[in-house]
Amino acid sequence: MLISEIKTKHILTHSKVPGLGYSINPYVGCQHACVYCYARFMRRFTSHDEPWGQFVDAKINSIDAFDQDILKVKSGEGAFIASATDAYQPVERKYKLTRSLLERIADAPLDLCRNGFAVSILTKSDLVLRDLDLLKRLEQVSVGFSIAMTNETVCRLFEPRCSPIRQRLAALKILRDAGIRTYAFISPILPGITDLPAIFAALEGVVEYVCGETLNMRCGNLADVTKAVSLLNEDLTPAFERNIRSRSYWKMVEREFYELAKKHAIPVHNFFHHITGTSEQTY
Ligand code: SF4
């Protein structure tokens, strides 16, 4: 694992995440090395030859960049942490960049929180619990965990270095009990792998809402995902390959998603489609 230190010009970058104007990515690269990771496209913007998951660049001047960038933020905008990395991957234990940024937001001299600076964190690591003291101080904060499977063996294959699912669920409960808004991002939904009924059952009582997403294939990850499916069980591969681009299959999945959400009384905020491999489709 190659870990380097870099400097960035900006830490608040414009984002299309609904309701939030900016993304914050304190790192480039991600030690979690998920097989399906869509963020691997970030490698293009680096000089790294290492495979995705084998390098991390820590933006060590994140706080200085934040202090500059925050001056242009308008009232009512917010930030999504993180859109192209995991802000709580293991290297965060050493650098504490995410923690420092949350401290800055909590202590913002511009009273950003009171003016409506929302923070939404999405992670696959229960290291986020380390920052519970800061999260409690933010007026508008939500913390979500990505969960695409409930079987820990399957999880090790697709998400080799993330917190086990049971730890993510336990973390959601701790956060919820502490009064933090919690959500689950059920993503990526993988045909034959993702067990939606099991996931919804596990989420009952620990999240306020859910979002769903099909596999984002625009970064050339499909071959690796298909290989992982066949490693798990070769018999699953034909149906996986048939369904991954099938509109009728995804319509059926979306219907099931909403039915399960209703059954478990968990509101759905979004369901994102990426079915053609070239453009995003929303029904
Ligand atoms: S945790 Fe997120 S950013 Fe990191 S490898 Fe997995 S999918 Fe990619």
mmCIF file of C-alpha atoms and ligand atoms in Angstrom:
data_model
loop_
_atom_site.group_PDB
_atom_site.id
_atom_site.type_symbol
_atom_site.label_atom_id
_atom_site.label_comp_id
_atom_site.label_asym_id
_atom_site.label_seq_id
_atom_site.Cartn_x
_atom_site.Cartn_y
_atom_site.Cartn_z
ATOM 1 C CA MET A 1 0.000 0.000 0.000
ATOM 2 C CA LEU A 2 1.539 3.287 -1.095
ATOM 3 C CA ILE A 3 0.565 6.237 1.096
ATOM 4 C CA SER A 4 1.671 9.683 -0.040
ATOM 5 C CA GLU A 5 1.079 13.245 1.080
ATOM 6 C CA ILE A 6 -0.158 15.812 -1.416
ATOM 7 C CA LYS A 7 -1.437 19.378 -1.396
ATOM 8 C CA THR A 8 -4.729 20.383 -2.917
ATOM 9 C CA LYS A 9 -6.005 23.701 -4.241
ATOM 10 C CA HIS A 10 -9.578 23.050 -3.167
ATOM 11 C CA ILE A 11 -11.256 20.745 -0.687
ATOM 12 C CA LEU A 12 -14.835 21.879 -1.356
ATOM 13 C CA THR A 13 -15.691 20.769 -4.890
ATOM 14 C CA HIS A 14 -19.046 21.231 -6.572
ATOM 15 C CA SER A 15 -21.328 18.247 -6.213
ATOM 16 C CA LYS A 16 -24.567 17.051 -7.783
ATOM 17 C CA VAL A 17 -25.639 15.245 -4.621
ATOM 18 C CA PRO A 18 -29.252 16.352 -4.046
ATOM 19 C CA GLY A 19 -29.507 19.082 -1.416
ATOM 20 C CA LEU A 20 -25.749 19.555 -1.008
ATOM 21 C CA GLY A 21 -23.641 21.956 -3.035
ATOM 22 C CA TYR A 22 -20.238 20.456 -2.354
ATOM 23 C CA SER A 23 -18.232 17.276 -1.861
ATOM 24 C CA ILE A 24 -15.288 16.876 0.473
ATOM 25 C CA ASN A 25 -12.723 14.180 -0.352
ATOM 26 C CA PRO A 26 -9.791 14.385 2.080
ATOM 27 C CA TYR A 27 -8.013 11.537 0.285
ATOM 28 C CA VAL A 28 -7.428 10.374 -3.291
ATOM 29 C CA GLY A 29 -7.630 6.604 -3.553
ATOM 30 C CA CYS A 30 -9.149 4.208 -1.069
ATOM 31 C CA GLN A 31 -7.642 1.390 0.972
ATOM 32 C CA HIS A 32 -11.020 -0.351 1.128
ATOM 33 C CA ALA A 33 -10.449 -1.663 -2.415
ATOM 34 C CA CYS A 34 -14.050 -2.615 -3.186
ATOM 35 C CA VAL A 35 -14.228 -4.724 -6.332
ATOM 36 C CA TYR A 36 -17.086 -2.652 -7.756
ATOM 37 C CA CYS A 37 -15.747 0.798 -6.793
ATOM 38 C CA TYR A 38 -16.907 3.461 -9.260
ATOM 39 C CA ALA A 39 -14.344 5.963 -7.911
ATOM 40 C CA ARG A 40 -11.462 4.129 -9.576
ATOM 41 C CA PHE A 41 -11.795 6.670 -12.400
ATOM 42 C CA MET A 42 -9.893 9.000 -10.032
ATOM 43 C CA ARG A 43 -6.698 7.165 -10.924
ATOM 44 C CA ARG A 44 -6.724 9.107 -14.217
ATOM 45 C CA PHE A 45 -6.067 12.303 -12.273
ATOM 46 C CA THR A 46 -3.033 10.885 -10.478
ATOM 47 C CA SER A 47 0.385 9.612 -11.535
ATOM 48 C CA HIS A 48 -0.242 6.255 -9.868
ATOM 49 C CA ASP A 49 0.409 2.952 -11.650
ATOM 50 C CA GLU A 50 -0.768 0.929 -8.664
ATOM 51 C CA PRO A 51 -4.135 -0.783 -8.945
ATOM 52 C CA TRP A 52 -7.122 0.942 -7.313
ATOM 53 C CA GLY A 53 -7.097 0.118 -3.629
ATOM 54 C CA GLN A 54 -3.278 0.049 -3.461
ATOM 55 C CA PHE A 55 -2.557 3.754 -3.072
ATOM 56 C CA VAL A 56 -3.807 6.704 -1.048
ATOM 57 C CA ASP A 57 -2.847 10.342 -1.321
ATOM 58 C CA ALA A 58 -3.610 12.304 1.840
ATOM 59 C CA LYS A 59 -4.471 15.961 1.187
ATOM 60 C CA ILE A 60 -2.451 17.229 4.103
ATOM 61 C CA ASN A 61 -3.394 20.898 3.602
ATOM 62 C CA SER A 62 -7.136 20.126 3.723
ATOM 63 C CA ILE A 63 -7.728 22.591 6.550
ATOM 64 C CA ASP A 64 -5.984 25.489 4.793
ATOM 65 C CA ALA A 65 -7.918 24.720 1.610
ATOM 66 C CA PHE A 66 -11.156 24.550 3.605
ATOM 67 C CA ASP A 67 -10.513 27.940 5.185
ATOM 68 C CA GLN A 68 -10.205 29.441 1.688
ATOM 69 C CA ASP A 69 -13.047 27.533 0.070
ATOM 70 C CA ILE A 70 -15.543 28.153 2.846
ATOM 71 C CA LEU A 71 -15.492 31.870 2.047
ATOM 72 C CA LYS A 72 -17.422 31.233 -1.191
ATOM 73 C CA VAL A 73 -20.092 28.973 0.339
ATOM 74 C CA LYS A 74 -23.572 30.444 0.279
ATOM 75 C CA SER A 75 -26.065 30.091 3.068
ATOM 76 C CA GLY A 76 -28.059 26.870 2.786
ATOM 77 C CA GLU A 77 -25.354 24.850 1.029
ATOM 78 C CA GLY A 78 -23.692 21.795 2.490
ATOM 79 C CA ALA A 79 -21.143 19.087 1.889
ATOM 80 C CA PHE A 80 -21.152 15.367 1.153
ATOM 81 C CA ILE A 81 -18.255 13.435 2.732
ATOM 82 C CA ALA A 82 -17.053 11.655 0.621
ATOM 83 C CA SER A 83 -17.975 11.099 -3.017
ATOM 84 C CA ALA A 84 -14.778 9.528 -4.426
ATOM 85 C CA THR A 85 -13.024 7.998 -1.429
ATOM 86 C CA ASP A 86 -13.917 6.759 2.037
ATOM 87 C CA ALA A 87 -13.168 9.513 4.530
ATOM 88 C CA TYR A 88 -12.895 6.881 7.311
ATOM 89 C CA GLN A 89 -10.559 4.405 5.611
ATOM 90 C CA PRO A 90 -7.721 3.129 7.886
ATOM 91 C CA VAL A 91 -5.281 5.918 6.980
ATOM 92 C CA GLU A 92 -7.661 8.408 8.639
ATOM 93 C CA ARG A 93 -6.536 6.992 11.995
ATOM 94 C CA LYS A 94 -3.135 8.521 11.339
ATOM 95 C CA TYR A 95 -3.949 11.731 9.468
ATOM 96 C CA LYS A 96 -7.284 12.680 11.096
ATOM 97 C CA LEU A 97 -8.089 14.906 8.102
ATOM 98 C CA THR A 98 -11.795 14.119 8.268
ATOM 99 C CA ARG A 99 -11.865 14.775 11.982
ATOM 100 C CA SER A 100 -10.047 18.091 11.550
ATOM 101 C CA LEU A 101 -12.511 19.165 8.864
ATOM 102 C CA LEU A 102 -15.491 18.291 11.062
ATOM 103 C CA GLU A 103 -13.885 20.279 13.892
ATOM 104 C CA ARG A 104 -13.532 23.223 11.526
ATOM 105 C CA ILE A 105 -17.172 22.994 10.497
ATOM 106 C CA ALA A 106 -18.322 22.636 14.102
ATOM 107 C CA ASP A 107 -16.247 25.661 15.129
ATOM 108 C CA ALA A 108 -16.906 27.665 11.952
ATOM 109 C CA PRO A 109 -16.406 31.351 12.667
ATOM 110 C CA LEU A 110 -19.078 32.187 10.077
ATOM 111 C CA ASP A 111 -21.689 30.340 12.133
ATOM 112 C CA LEU A 112 -22.056 28.061 9.128
ATOM 113 C CA CYS A 113 -24.028 25.469 10.999
ATOM 114 C CA ARG A 114 -26.607 27.948 12.146
ATOM 115 C CA ASN A 115 -26.850 29.280 8.586
ATOM 116 C CA GLY A 116 -27.681 25.806 7.346
ATOM 117 C CA PHE A 117 -24.400 24.132 6.362
ATOM 118 C CA ALA A 118 -25.514 20.515 6.220
ATOM 119 C CA VAL A 119 -23.038 17.639 6.345
ATOM 120 C CA SER A 120 -23.822 14.176 5.040
ATOM 121 C CA ILE A 121 -21.257 11.445 5.633
ATOM 122 C CA LEU A 122 -21.267 8.136 3.768
ATOM 123 C CA THR A 123 -18.811 5.446 4.790
ATOM 124 C CA LYS A 124 -18.202 1.722 5.171
ATOM 125 C CA SER A 125 -16.102 2.069 8.300
ATOM 126 C CA ASP A 126 -17.170 2.264 11.909
ATOM 127 C CA LEU A 127 -14.184 4.531 12.532
ATOM 128 C CA VAL A 128 -16.789 7.274 12.120
ATOM 129 C CA LEU A 129 -17.793 6.539 15.739
ATOM 130 C CA ARG A 130 -14.485 8.058 16.853
ATOM 131 C CA ASP A 131 -15.959 11.440 15.851
ATOM 132 C CA LEU A 132 -19.289 11.081 17.626
ATOM 133 C CA ASP A 133 -18.374 13.982 19.919
ATOM 134 C CA LEU A 134 -18.087 16.285 16.887
ATOM 135 C CA LEU A 135 -21.095 14.876 15.077
ATOM 136 C CA LYS A 136 -23.226 15.694 18.101
ATOM 137 C CA ARG A 137 -22.130 19.314 17.839
ATOM 138 C CA LEU A 138 -23.226 19.736 14.205
ATOM 139 C CA GLU A 139 -26.716 21.099 13.763
ATOM 140 C CA GLN A 140 -27.414 19.410 10.432
ATOM 141 C CA VAL A 141 -25.669 16.113 10.012
ATOM 142 C CA SER A 142 -26.545 12.683 8.725
ATOM 143 C CA VAL A 143 -24.367 9.581 8.668
ATOM 144 C CA GLY A 144 -24.958 6.745 6.264
ATOM 145 C CA PHE A 145 -23.405 3.352 5.701
ATOM 146 C CA SER A 146 -23.248 1.648 2.315
ATOM 147 C CA ILE A 147 -24.626 -1.856 2.579
ATOM 148 C CA ALA A 148 -24.960 -4.082 -0.476
ATOM 149 C CA MET A 149 -24.976 -7.507 1.172
ATOM 150 C CA THR A 150 -25.553 -9.069 4.570
ATOM 151 C CA ASN A 151 -23.454 -12.221 4.241
ATOM 152 C CA GLU A 152 -20.000 -11.523 5.723
ATOM 153 C CA THR A 153 -18.244 -14.033 3.436
ATOM 154 C CA VAL A 154 -19.686 -12.352 0.369
ATOM 155 C CA CYS A 155 -18.788 -8.981 1.855
ATOM 156 C CA ARG A 156 -15.110 -10.057 2.265
ATOM 157 C CA LEU A 157 -15.012 -10.927 -1.419
ATOM 158 C CA PHE A 158 -16.507 -7.678 -2.743
ATOM 159 C CA GLU A 159 -15.430 -5.252 0.017
ATOM 160 C CA PRO A 160 -12.236 -6.848 1.390
ATOM 161 C CA ARG A 161 -11.113 -4.101 3.764
ATOM 162 C CA CYS A 162 -14.330 -2.446 4.940
ATOM 163 C CA SER A 163 -15.882 -2.903 8.384
ATOM 164 C CA PRO A 164 -17.889 -6.137 8.541
ATOM 165 C CA ILE A 165 -21.624 -5.658 8.015
ATOM 166 C CA ARG A 166 -22.436 -6.433 11.653
ATOM 167 C CA GLN A 167 -20.141 -3.577 12.728
ATOM 168 C CA ARG A 168 -21.780 -1.168 10.270
ATOM 169 C CA LEU A 169 -25.221 -2.066 11.630
ATOM 170 C CA ALA A 170 -23.990 -1.724 15.213
ATOM 171 C CA ALA A 171 -22.507 1.689 14.364
ATOM 172 C CA LEU A 172 -25.798 2.829 12.843
ATOM 173 C CA LYS A 173 -27.570 1.893 16.056
ATOM 174 C CA ILE A 174 -25.052 3.770 18.216
ATOM 175 C CA LEU A 175 -25.362 6.856 16.014
ATOM 176 C CA ARG A 176 -29.156 6.697 15.987
ATOM 177 C CA ASP A 177 -29.273 6.260 19.770
ATOM 178 C CA ALA A 178 -27.028 9.326 20.031
ATOM 179 C CA GLY A 179 -29.592 11.378 18.108
ATOM 180 C CA ILE A 180 -27.747 11.496 14.758
ATOM 181 C CA ARG A 181 -29.785 11.112 11.559
ATOM 182 C CA THR A 182 -28.780 7.810 9.994
ATOM 183 C CA TYR A 183 -29.363 6.284 6.594
ATOM 184 C CA ALA A 184 -28.317 3.310 4.518
ATOM 185 C CA PHE A 185 -27.158 3.489 0.939
ATOM 186 C CA ILE A 186 -28.076 0.105 -0.491
ATOM 187 C CA SER A 187 -25.466 0.130 -3.208
ATOM 188 C CA PRO A 188 -24.491 -1.326 -5.517
ATOM 189 C CA ILE A 189 -27.412 -3.702 -5.879
ATOM 190 C CA LEU A 190 -25.911 -6.755 -7.593
ATOM 191 C CA PRO A 191 -28.141 -9.314 -9.336
ATOM 192 C CA GLY A 192 -28.098 -12.645 -7.494
ATOM 193 C CA ILE A 193 -25.866 -11.213 -4.729
ATOM 194 C CA THR A 194 -27.794 -8.451 -2.993
ATOM 195 C CA ASP A 195 -30.470 -9.849 -0.732
ATOM 196 C CA LEU A 196 -32.863 -6.907 -0.380
ATOM 197 C CA PRO A 197 -35.290 -8.584 2.072
ATOM 198 C CA ALA A 198 -32.394 -9.460 4.421
ATOM 199 C CA ILE A 199 -30.929 -5.955 4.188
ATOM 200 C CA PHE A 200 -34.238 -4.204 4.901
ATOM 201 C CA ALA A 201 -34.901 -6.524 7.844
ATOM 202 C CA ALA A 202 -31.449 -5.698 9.269
ATOM 203 C CA LEU A 203 -32.023 -1.958 8.854
ATOM 204 C CA GLU A 204 -35.255 -1.789 10.780
ATOM 205 C CA GLY A 205 -34.878 0.555 13.730
ATOM 206 C CA VAL A 206 -31.360 1.744 12.869
ATOM 207 C CA VAL A 207 -31.917 4.093 9.926
ATOM 208 C CA GLU A 208 -34.213 7.008 9.273
ATOM 209 C CA TYR A 209 -34.235 6.519 5.498
ATOM 210 C CA VAL A 210 -32.624 4.564 2.673
ATOM 211 C CA CYS A 211 -31.336 5.196 -0.833
ATOM 212 C CA GLY A 212 -30.740 2.567 -3.476
ATOM 213 C CA GLU A 213 -28.432 2.337 -6.473
ATOM 214 C CA THR A 214 -27.710 -0.083 -9.267
ATOM 215 C CA LEU A 215 -24.115 -0.847 -10.251
ATOM 216 C CA ASN A 216 -22.373 2.161 -11.793
ATOM 217 C CA MET A 217 -20.446 0.591 -14.662
ATOM 218 C CA ARG A 218 -19.051 3.719 -16.236
ATOM 219 C CA CYS A 219 -15.582 3.201 -14.786
ATOM 220 C CA GLY A 220 -14.776 -0.178 -16.324
ATOM 221 C CA ASN A 221 -15.461 -2.261 -13.230
ATOM 222 C CA LEU A 222 -17.857 -4.802 -14.772
ATOM 223 C CA ALA A 223 -15.231 -7.428 -15.642
ATOM 224 C CA ASP A 224 -13.917 -7.471 -12.061
ATOM 225 C CA VAL A 225 -17.417 -7.647 -10.591
ATOM 226 C CA THR A 226 -18.385 -10.496 -12.931
ATOM 227 C CA LYS A 227 -15.186 -12.338 -11.980
ATOM 228 C CA ALA A 228 -16.003 -11.962 -8.279
ATOM 229 C CA VAL A 229 -19.538 -13.273 -8.901
ATOM 230 C CA SER A 230 -18.162 -16.366 -10.624
ATOM 231 C CA LEU A 231 -15.570 -16.888 -7.872
ATOM 232 C CA LEU A 232 -18.414 -16.919 -5.403
ATOM 233 C CA ASN A 233 -20.572 -19.282 -7.410
ATOM 234 C CA GLU A 234 -20.161 -19.953 -11.129
ATOM 235 C CA ASP A 235 -23.840 -20.824 -11.416
ATOM 236 C CA LEU A 236 -24.743 -17.213 -10.608
ATOM 237 C CA THR A 237 -22.793 -15.752 -13.532
ATOM 238 C CA PRO A 238 -25.238 -16.312 -16.435
ATOM 239 C CA ALA A 239 -28.141 -14.640 -14.609
ATOM 240 C CA PHE A 240 -25.852 -11.848 -13.389
ATOM 241 C CA GLU A 241 -24.691 -11.102 -16.940
ATOM 242 C CA ARG A 242 -28.235 -11.280 -18.271
ATOM 243 C CA ASN A 243 -29.768 -9.037 -15.637
ATOM 244 C CA ILE A 244 -27.108 -6.407 -15.082
ATOM 245 C CA ARG A 245 -28.226 -4.424 -18.159
ATOM 246 C CA SER A 246 -31.880 -5.501 -18.288
ATOM 247 C CA ARG A 247 -34.347 -2.655 -17.857
ATOM 248 C CA SER A 248 -37.191 -5.046 -17.013
ATOM 249 C CA TYR A 249 -35.055 -6.679 -14.305
ATOM 250 C CA TRP A 250 -34.233 -3.315 -12.738
ATOM 251 C CA LYS A 251 -37.859 -2.204 -12.859
ATOM 252 C CA MET A 252 -38.714 -5.350 -10.913
ATOM 253 C CA VAL A 253 -35.905 -4.655 -8.412
ATOM 254 C CA GLU A 254 -37.045 -1.074 -7.929
ATOM 255 C CA ARG A 255 -40.609 -2.271 -7.268
ATOM 256 C CA GLU A 256 -39.334 -4.771 -4.717
ATOM 257 C CA PHE A 257 -37.182 -2.048 -3.124
ATOM 258 C CA TYR A 258 -40.172 0.252 -2.563
ATOM 259 C CA GLU A 259 -42.380 -2.607 -1.346
ATOM 260 C CA LEU A 260 -39.790 -3.644 1.235
ATOM 261 C CA ALA A 261 -39.319 -0.041 2.320
ATOM 262 C CA LYS A 262 -43.054 0.216 2.888
ATOM 263 C CA LYS A 263 -43.177 -3.091 4.744
ATOM 264 C CA HIS A 264 -40.409 -1.992 7.102
ATOM 265 C CA ALA A 265 -41.668 1.617 7.307
ATOM 266 C CA ILE A 266 -38.360 3.087 6.094
ATOM 267 C CA PRO A 267 -38.752 6.056 3.704
ATOM 268 C CA VAL A 268 -36.852 5.971 0.385
ATOM 269 C CA HIS A 269 -35.041 9.201 -0.505
ATOM 270 C CA ASN A 270 -33.603 8.165 -3.865
ATOM 271 C CA PHE A 271 -33.163 5.226 -6.178
ATOM 272 C CA PHE A 272 -30.370 5.762 -8.711
ATOM 273 C CA HIS A 273 -30.166 3.808 -11.955
ATOM 274 C CA HIS A 274 -27.024 3.159 -14.005
ATOM 275 C CA ILE A 275 -28.095 0.451 -16.370
ATOM 276 C CA THR A 276 -26.612 1.147 -19.766
ATOM 277 C CA GLY A 277 -22.994 1.542 -18.774
ATOM 278 C CA THR A 278 -22.835 4.850 -20.627
ATOM 279 C CA SER A 279 -25.491 7.091 -19.132
ATOM 280 C CA GLU A 280 -27.612 7.368 -16.057
ATOM 281 C CA GLN A 281 -31.236 6.332 -16.494
ATOM 282 C CA THR A 282 -34.005 7.365 -14.172
ATOM 283 C CA TYR A 283 -37.440 5.948 -14.564
HETATM 284 S S1 SF4 B 1 -15.230 2.375 0.236
HETATM 285 FE FE1 SF4 B 1 -16.152 3.512 -1.455
HETATM 286 S S2 SF4 B 1 -14.473 4.715 -2.339
HETATM 287 FE FE2 SF4 B 1 -13.547 3.111 -1.068
HETATM 288 S S3 SF4 B 1 -13.087 1.440 -2.498
HETATM 289 FE FE3 SF4 B 1 -15.116 1.048 -1.539
HETATM 290 S S4 SF4 B 1 -16.603 1.929 -2.989
HETATM 291 FE FE4 SF4 B 1 -14.569 2.796 -3.470
#
